[in-house]
PDB file of C-alpha atoms in Angstrom:
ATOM      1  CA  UNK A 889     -35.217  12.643 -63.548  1.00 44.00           C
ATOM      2  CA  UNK A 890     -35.575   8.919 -64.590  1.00 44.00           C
ATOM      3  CA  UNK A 891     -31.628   8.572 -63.875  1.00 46.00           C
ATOM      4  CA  UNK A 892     -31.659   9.898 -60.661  1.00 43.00           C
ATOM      5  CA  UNK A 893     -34.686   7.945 -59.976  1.00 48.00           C
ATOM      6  CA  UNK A 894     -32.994   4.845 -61.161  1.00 51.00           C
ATOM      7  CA  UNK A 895     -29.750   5.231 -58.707  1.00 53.00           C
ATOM      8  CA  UNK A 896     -31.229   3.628 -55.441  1.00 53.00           C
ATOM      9  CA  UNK A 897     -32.856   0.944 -57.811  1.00 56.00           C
ATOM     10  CA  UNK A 898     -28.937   0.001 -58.981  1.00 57.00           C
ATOM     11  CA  UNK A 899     -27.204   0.568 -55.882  1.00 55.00           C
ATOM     12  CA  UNK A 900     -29.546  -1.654 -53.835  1.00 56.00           C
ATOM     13  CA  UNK A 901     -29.008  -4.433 -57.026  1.00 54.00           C
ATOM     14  CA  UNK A 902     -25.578  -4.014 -55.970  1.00 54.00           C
ATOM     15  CA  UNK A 903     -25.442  -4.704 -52.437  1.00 51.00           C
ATOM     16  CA  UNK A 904     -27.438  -7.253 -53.225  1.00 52.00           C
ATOM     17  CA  UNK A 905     -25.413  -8.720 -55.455  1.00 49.00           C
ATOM     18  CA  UNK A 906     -22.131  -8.319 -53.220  1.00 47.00           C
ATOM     19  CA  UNK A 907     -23.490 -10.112 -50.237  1.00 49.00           C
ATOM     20  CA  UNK A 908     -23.264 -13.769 -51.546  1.00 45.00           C
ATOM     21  CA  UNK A 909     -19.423 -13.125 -51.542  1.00 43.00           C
ATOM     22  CA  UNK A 910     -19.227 -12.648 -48.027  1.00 44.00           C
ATOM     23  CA  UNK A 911     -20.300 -16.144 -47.534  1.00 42.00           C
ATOM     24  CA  UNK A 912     -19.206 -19.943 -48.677  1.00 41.00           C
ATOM     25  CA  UNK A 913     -20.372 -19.883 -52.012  1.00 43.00           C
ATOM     26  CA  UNK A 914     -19.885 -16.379 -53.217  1.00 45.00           C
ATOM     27  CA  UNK A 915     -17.655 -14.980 -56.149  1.00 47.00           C
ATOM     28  CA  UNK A 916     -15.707 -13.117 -54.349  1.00 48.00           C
ATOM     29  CA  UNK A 917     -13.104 -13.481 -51.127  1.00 50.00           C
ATOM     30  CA  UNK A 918     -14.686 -15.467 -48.756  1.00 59.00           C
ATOM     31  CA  UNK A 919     -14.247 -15.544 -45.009  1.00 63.00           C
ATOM     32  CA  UNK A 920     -12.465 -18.964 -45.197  1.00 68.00           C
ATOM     33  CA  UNK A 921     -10.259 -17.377 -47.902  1.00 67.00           C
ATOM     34  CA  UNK A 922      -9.306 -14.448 -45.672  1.00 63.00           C
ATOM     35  CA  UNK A 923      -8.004 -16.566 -42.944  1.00 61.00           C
ATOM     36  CA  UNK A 924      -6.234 -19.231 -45.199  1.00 60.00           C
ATOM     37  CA  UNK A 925      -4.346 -16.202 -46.572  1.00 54.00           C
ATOM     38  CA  UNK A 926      -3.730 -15.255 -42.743  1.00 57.00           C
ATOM     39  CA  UNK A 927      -2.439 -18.839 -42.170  1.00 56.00           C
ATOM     40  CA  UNK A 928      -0.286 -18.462 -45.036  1.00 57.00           C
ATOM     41  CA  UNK A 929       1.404 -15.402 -44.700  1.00 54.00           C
ATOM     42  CA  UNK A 930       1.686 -14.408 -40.887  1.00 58.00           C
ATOM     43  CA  UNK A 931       3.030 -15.733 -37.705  1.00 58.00           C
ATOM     44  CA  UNK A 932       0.526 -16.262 -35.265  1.00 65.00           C
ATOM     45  CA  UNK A 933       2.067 -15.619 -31.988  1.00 69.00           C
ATOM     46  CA  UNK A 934       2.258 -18.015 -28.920  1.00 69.00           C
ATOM     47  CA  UNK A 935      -0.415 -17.349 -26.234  1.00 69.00           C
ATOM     48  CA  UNK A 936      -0.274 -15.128 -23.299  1.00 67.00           C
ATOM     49  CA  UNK A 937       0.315 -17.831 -20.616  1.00 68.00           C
ATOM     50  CA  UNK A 938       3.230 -18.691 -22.635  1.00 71.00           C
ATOM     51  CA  UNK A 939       4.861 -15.197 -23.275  1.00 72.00           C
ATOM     52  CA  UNK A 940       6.627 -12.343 -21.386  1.00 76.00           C
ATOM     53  CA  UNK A 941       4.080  -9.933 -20.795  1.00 75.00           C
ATOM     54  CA  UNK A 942       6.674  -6.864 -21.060  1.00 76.00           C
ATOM     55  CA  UNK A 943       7.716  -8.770 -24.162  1.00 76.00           C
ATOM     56  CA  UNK A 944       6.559  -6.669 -27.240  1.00 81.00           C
ATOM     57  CA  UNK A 945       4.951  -8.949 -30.734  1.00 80.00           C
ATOM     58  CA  UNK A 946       7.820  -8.108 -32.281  1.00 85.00           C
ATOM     59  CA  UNK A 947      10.333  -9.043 -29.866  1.00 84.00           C
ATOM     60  CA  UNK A 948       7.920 -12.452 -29.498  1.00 83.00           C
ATOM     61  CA  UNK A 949       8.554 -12.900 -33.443  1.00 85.00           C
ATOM     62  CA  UNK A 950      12.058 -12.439 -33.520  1.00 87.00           C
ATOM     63  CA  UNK A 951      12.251 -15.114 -30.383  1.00 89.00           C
ATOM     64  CA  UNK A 952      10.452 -17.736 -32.866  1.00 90.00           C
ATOM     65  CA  UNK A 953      12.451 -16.932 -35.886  1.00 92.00           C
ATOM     66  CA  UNK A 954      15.838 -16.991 -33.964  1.00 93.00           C
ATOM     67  CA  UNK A 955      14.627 -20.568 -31.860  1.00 94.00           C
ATOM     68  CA  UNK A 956      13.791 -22.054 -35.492  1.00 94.00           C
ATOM     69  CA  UNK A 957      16.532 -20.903 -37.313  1.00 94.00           C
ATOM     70  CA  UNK A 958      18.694 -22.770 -34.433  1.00 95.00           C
ATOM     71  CA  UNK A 959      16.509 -25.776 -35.132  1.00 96.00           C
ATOM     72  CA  UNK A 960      17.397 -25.552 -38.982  1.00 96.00           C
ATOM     73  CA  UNK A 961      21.116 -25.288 -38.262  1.00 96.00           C
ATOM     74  CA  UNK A 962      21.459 -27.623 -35.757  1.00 96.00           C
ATOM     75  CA  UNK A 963      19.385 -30.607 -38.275  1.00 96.00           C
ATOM     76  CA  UNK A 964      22.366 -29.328 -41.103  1.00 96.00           C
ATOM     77  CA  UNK A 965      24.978 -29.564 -38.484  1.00 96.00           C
ATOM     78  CA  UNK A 966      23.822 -33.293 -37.485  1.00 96.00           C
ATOM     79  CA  UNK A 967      23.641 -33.887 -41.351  1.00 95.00           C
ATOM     80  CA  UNK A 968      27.125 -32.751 -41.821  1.00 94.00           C
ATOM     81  CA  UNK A 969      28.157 -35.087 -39.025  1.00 94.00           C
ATOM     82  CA  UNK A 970      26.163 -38.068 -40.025  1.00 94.00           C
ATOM     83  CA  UNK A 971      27.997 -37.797 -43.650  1.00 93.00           C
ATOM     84  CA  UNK A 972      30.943 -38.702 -42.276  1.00 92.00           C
ATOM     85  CA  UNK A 973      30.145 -41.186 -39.867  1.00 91.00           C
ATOM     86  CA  UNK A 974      27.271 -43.162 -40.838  1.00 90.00           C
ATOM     87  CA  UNK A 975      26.320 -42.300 -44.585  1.00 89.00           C
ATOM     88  CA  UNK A 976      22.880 -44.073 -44.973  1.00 88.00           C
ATOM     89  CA  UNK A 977      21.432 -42.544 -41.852  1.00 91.00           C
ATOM     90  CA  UNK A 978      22.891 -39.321 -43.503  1.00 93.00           C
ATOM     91  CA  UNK A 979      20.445 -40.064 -46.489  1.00 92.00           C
ATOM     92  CA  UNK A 980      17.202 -41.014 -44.423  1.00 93.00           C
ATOM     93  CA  UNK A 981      17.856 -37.859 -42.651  1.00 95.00           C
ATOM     94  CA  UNK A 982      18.461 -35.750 -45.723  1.00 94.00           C
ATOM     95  CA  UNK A 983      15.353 -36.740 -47.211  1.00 93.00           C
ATOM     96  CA  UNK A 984      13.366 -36.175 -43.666  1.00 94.00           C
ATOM     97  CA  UNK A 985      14.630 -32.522 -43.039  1.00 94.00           C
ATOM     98  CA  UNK A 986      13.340 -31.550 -46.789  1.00 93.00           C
ATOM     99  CA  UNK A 987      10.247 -33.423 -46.381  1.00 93.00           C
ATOM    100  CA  UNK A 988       9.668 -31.074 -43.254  1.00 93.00           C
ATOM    101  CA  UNK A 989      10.631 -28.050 -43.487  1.00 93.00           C
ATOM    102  CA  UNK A 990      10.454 -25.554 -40.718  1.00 94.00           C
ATOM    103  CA  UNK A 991       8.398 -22.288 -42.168  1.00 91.00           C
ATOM    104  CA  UNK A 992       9.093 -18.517 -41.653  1.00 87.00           C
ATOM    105  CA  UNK A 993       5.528 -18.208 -41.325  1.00 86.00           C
ATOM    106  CA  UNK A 994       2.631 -19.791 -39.439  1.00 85.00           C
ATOM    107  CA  UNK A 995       2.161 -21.010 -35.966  1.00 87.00           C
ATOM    108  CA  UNK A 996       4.643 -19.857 -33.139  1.00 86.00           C
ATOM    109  CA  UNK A 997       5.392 -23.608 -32.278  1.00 89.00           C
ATOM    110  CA  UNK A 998       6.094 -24.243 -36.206  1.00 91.00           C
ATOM    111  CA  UNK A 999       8.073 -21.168 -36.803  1.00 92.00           C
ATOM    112  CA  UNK A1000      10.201 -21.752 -33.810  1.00 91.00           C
ATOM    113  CA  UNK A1001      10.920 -25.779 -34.252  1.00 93.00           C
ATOM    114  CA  UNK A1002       9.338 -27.048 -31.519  1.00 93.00           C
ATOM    115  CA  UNK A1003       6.869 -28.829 -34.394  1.00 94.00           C
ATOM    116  CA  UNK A1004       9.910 -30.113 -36.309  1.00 96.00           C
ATOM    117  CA  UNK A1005      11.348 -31.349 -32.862  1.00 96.00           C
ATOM    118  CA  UNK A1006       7.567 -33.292 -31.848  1.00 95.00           C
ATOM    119  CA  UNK A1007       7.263 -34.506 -34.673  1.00 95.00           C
ATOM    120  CA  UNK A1008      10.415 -36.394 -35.183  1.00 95.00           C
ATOM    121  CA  UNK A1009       9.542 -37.766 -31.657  1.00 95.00           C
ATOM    122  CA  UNK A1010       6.252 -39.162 -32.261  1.00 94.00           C
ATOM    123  CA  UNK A1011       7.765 -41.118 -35.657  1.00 93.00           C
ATOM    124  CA  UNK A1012       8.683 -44.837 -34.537  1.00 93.00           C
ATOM    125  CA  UNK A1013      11.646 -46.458 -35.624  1.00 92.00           C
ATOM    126  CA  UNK A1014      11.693 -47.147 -39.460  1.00 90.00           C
ATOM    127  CA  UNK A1015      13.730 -49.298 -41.038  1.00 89.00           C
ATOM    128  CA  UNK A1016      15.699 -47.581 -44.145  1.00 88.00           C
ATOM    129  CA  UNK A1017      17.497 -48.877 -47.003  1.00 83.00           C
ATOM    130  CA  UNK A1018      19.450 -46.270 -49.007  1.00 80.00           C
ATOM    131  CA  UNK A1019      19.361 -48.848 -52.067  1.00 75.00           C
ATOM    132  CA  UNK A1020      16.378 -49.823 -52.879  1.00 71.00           C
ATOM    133  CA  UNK A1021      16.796 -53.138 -52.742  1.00 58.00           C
ATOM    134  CA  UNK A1022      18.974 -53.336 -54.746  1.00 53.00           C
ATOM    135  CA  UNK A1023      20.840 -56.719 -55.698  1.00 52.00           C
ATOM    136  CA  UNK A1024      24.258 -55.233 -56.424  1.00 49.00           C
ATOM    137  CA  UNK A1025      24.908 -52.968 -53.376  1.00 51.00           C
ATOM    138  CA  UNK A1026      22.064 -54.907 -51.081  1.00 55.00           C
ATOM    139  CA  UNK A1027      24.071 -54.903 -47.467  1.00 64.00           C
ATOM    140  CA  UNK A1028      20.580 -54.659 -45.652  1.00 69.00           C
ATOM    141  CA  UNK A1029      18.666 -52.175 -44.392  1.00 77.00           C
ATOM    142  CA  UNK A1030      19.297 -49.596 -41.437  1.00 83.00           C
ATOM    143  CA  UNK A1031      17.008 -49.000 -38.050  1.00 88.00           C
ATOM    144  CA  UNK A1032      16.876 -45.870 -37.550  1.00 92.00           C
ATOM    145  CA  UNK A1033      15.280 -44.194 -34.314  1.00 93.00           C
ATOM    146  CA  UNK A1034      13.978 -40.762 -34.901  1.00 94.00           C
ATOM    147  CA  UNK A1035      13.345 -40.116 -31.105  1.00 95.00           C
ATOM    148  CA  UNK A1036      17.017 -40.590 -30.813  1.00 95.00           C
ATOM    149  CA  UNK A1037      17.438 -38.510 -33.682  1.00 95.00           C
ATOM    150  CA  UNK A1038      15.721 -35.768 -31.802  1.00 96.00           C
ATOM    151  CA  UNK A1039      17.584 -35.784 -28.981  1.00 96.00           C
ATOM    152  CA  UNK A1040      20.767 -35.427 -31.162  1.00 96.00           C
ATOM    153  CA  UNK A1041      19.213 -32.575 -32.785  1.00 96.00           C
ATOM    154  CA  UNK A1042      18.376 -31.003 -29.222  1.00 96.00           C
ATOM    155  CA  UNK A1043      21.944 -31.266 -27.904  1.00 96.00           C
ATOM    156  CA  UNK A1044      23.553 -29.727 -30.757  1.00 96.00           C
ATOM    157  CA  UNK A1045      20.975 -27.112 -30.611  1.00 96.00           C
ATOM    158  CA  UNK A1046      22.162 -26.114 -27.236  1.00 96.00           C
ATOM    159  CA  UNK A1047      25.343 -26.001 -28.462  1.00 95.00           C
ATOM    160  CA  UNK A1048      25.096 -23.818 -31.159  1.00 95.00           C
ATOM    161  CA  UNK A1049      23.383 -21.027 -28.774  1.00 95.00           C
ATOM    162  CA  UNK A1050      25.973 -21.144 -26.948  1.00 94.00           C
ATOM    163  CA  UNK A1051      28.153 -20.308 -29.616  1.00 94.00           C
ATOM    164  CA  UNK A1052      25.576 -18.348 -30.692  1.00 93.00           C
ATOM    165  CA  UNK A1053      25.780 -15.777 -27.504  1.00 92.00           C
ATOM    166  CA  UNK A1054      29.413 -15.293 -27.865  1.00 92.00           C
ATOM    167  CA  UNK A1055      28.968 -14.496 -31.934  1.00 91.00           C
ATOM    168  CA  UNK A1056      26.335 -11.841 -30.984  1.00 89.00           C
ATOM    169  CA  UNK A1057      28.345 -10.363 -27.890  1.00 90.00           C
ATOM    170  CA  UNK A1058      30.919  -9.050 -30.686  1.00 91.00           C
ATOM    171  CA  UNK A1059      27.824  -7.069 -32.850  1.00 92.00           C
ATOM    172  CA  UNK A1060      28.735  -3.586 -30.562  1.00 92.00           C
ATOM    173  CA  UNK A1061      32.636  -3.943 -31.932  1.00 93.00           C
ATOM    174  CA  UNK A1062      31.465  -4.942 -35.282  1.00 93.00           C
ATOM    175  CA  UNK A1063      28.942  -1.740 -35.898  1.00 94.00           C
ATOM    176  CA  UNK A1064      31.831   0.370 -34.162  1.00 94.00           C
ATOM    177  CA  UNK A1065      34.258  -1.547 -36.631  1.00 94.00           C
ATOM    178  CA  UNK A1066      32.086  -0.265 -39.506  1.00 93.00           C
ATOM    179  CA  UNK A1067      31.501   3.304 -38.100  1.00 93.00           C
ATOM    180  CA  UNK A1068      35.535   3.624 -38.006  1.00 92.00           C
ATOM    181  CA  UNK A1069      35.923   2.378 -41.443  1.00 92.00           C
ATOM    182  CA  UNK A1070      33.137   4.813 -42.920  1.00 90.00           C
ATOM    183  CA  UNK A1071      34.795   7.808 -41.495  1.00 90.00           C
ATOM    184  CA  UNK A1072      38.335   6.393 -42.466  1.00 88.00           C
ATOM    185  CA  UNK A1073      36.665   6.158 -46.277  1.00 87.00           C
ATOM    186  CA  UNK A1074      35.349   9.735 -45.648  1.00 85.00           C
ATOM    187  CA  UNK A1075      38.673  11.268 -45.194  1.00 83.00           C
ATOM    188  CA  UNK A1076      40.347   9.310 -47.789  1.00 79.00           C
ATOM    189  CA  UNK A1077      37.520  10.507 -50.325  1.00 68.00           C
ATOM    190  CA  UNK A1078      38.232  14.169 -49.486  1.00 66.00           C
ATOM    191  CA  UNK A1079      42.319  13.770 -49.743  1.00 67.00           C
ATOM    192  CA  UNK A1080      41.793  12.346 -53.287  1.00 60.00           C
ATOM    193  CA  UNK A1081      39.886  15.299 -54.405  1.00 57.00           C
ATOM    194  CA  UNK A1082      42.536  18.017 -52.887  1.00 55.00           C
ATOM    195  CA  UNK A1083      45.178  15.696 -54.723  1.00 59.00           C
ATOM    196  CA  UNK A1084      42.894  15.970 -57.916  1.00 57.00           C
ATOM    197  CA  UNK A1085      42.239  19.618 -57.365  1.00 55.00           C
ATOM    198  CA  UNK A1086      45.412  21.208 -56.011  1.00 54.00           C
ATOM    199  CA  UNK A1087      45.212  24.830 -54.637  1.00 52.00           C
ATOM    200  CA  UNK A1088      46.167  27.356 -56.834  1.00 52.00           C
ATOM    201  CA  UNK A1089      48.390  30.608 -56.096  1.00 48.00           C
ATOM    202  CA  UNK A1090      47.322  33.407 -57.869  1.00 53.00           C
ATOM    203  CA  UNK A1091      50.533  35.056 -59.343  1.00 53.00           C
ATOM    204  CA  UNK A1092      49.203  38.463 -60.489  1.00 56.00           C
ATOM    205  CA  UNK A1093      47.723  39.319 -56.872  1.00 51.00           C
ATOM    206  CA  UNK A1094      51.264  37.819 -55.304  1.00 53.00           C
ATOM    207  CA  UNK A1095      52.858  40.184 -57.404  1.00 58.00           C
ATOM    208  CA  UNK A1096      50.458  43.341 -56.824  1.00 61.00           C
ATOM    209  CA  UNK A1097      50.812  43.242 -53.174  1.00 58.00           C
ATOM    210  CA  UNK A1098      54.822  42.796 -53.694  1.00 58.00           C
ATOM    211  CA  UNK A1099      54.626  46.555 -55.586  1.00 63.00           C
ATOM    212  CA  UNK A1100      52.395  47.699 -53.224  1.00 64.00           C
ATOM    213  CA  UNK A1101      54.557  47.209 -50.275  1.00 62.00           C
ATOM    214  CA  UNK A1102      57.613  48.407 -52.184  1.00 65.00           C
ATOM    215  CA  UNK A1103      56.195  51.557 -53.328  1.00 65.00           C
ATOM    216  CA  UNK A1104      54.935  52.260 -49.627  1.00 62.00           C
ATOM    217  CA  UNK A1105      58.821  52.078 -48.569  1.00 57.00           C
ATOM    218  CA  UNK A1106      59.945  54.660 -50.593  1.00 55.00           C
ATOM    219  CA  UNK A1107      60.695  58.505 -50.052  1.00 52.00           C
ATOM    220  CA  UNK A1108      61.442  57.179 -46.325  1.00 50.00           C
ATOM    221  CA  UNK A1109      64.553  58.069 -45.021  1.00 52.00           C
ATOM    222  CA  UNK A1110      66.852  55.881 -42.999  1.00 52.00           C
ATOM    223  CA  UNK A1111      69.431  56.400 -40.884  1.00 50.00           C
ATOM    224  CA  UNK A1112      72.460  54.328 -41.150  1.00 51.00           C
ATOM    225  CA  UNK A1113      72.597  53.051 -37.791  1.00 50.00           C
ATOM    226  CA  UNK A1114      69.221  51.674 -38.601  1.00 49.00           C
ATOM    227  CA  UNK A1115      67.147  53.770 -36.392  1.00 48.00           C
ATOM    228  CA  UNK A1116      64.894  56.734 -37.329  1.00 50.00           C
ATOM    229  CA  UNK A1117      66.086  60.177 -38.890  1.00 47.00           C
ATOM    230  CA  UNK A1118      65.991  63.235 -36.691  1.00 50.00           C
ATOM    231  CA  UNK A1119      63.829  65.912 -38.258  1.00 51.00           C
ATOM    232  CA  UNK A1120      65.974  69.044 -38.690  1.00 48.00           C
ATOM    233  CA  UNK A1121      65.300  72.228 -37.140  1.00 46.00           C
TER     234      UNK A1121
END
């Protein structure tokens, strides 16, 4: 009797206990916790006057991802141009794309590049030297204009979704590609077991039915012009 008495005592301790955690300072996962792990881990979508309304979340996601992974491979296309042409730019830009990276999560406009893009037009112009100062390769520094930088980025972005649109209109020939060449495996799989495991004749019932028809022939006359024997009279 004392122990069941004793049960609301503890489970009221308990909620007591527990509700300190919902707050600031409790022990547990608090509120501002929750949503920092939300930040973290999800992609907050763009808002409704800004999106399709027949457009599903998922369709809106794959929008973002696609628009920033065109960001990230137009900034490596620029990179791989600027190496060639103009190799301390190519360094000041090296270090800015790793310094801001575009995430797979987060807010629409940071998933999709528009951030990356805004950002590098808000910097002003910096002046960059790829030596450090150095006394022994000191040629002076380099102005560099990220707005223009931007722009670049921007163009070749366009580019590469146009290229983009003729990569994807080959995907139906591709999967068909890969259909063909499943069933083509298919068939070769089952002619390499028949080759491995040949059909065998069974002799003995060859032979049995060879007896059998030859002792069904005899005691049957024949005539000798081939047709059947008149039965005498």
């Amino acid at each position: 009797e004392t122990g069941f008495a004793q049960r609301p005592a503890r489970a009221a301790a308990r909620a007591t206990a527990a509700e300190p955690s919902k707050g600031l300072g409790g022990g547990g996962h608090s509120d501002d916790t929750r949503n920092q792990y939300r930040r973290e881990k999800t992609r907050r979508g763009r808002p409704a006057s800004k999106r399709n309304p027949d457009d599903s979340p998922l369709r809106d996601g794959n929008r973002d991802r696609l628009m920033g992974l065109l960001t990230e491979r137009a900034a490596h296309t620029l990179r791989f141009y600027l190496l060639e042409t103009s190799p301390p730019v190519c360094k000041w830009w090296d270090l800015y794309i790793k310094a801001h990276r575009i995430p797979l999560t987060g807010e629409w406009h940071e998933v999709s590049g528009d951030e990356f893009i805004r950002e590098l037009m808000r910097t002003p112009d910096v002046e960059y030297d790829p030596f450090n100062n150095d006394e022994k390769f000191a040629r002076g520094s380099f102005r560099i204009s990220p707005r223009e930088m931007a722009q670049r980025v921007l163009s070749v972005r366009s580019q590469l979704a146009k290229e983009f649109i003729e990569d994807l209109g080959g995907v139906t020939e591709d999967n068909q590609a890969l259909l063909r060449e499943n069933i083509e495996d298919s068939f070769k799989l089952e002619s390499h077991v028949d080759e491995e495991h040949p059909a065998t004749v069974n002799a003995d019932l060859l032979k049995g039915g060879a007896d059998q028809r030859r002792r069904g022939g005899e005691g049957v006359p024949r005539s000798r012009g081939g047709g059947q024997t008149r039965r005498a009279d």
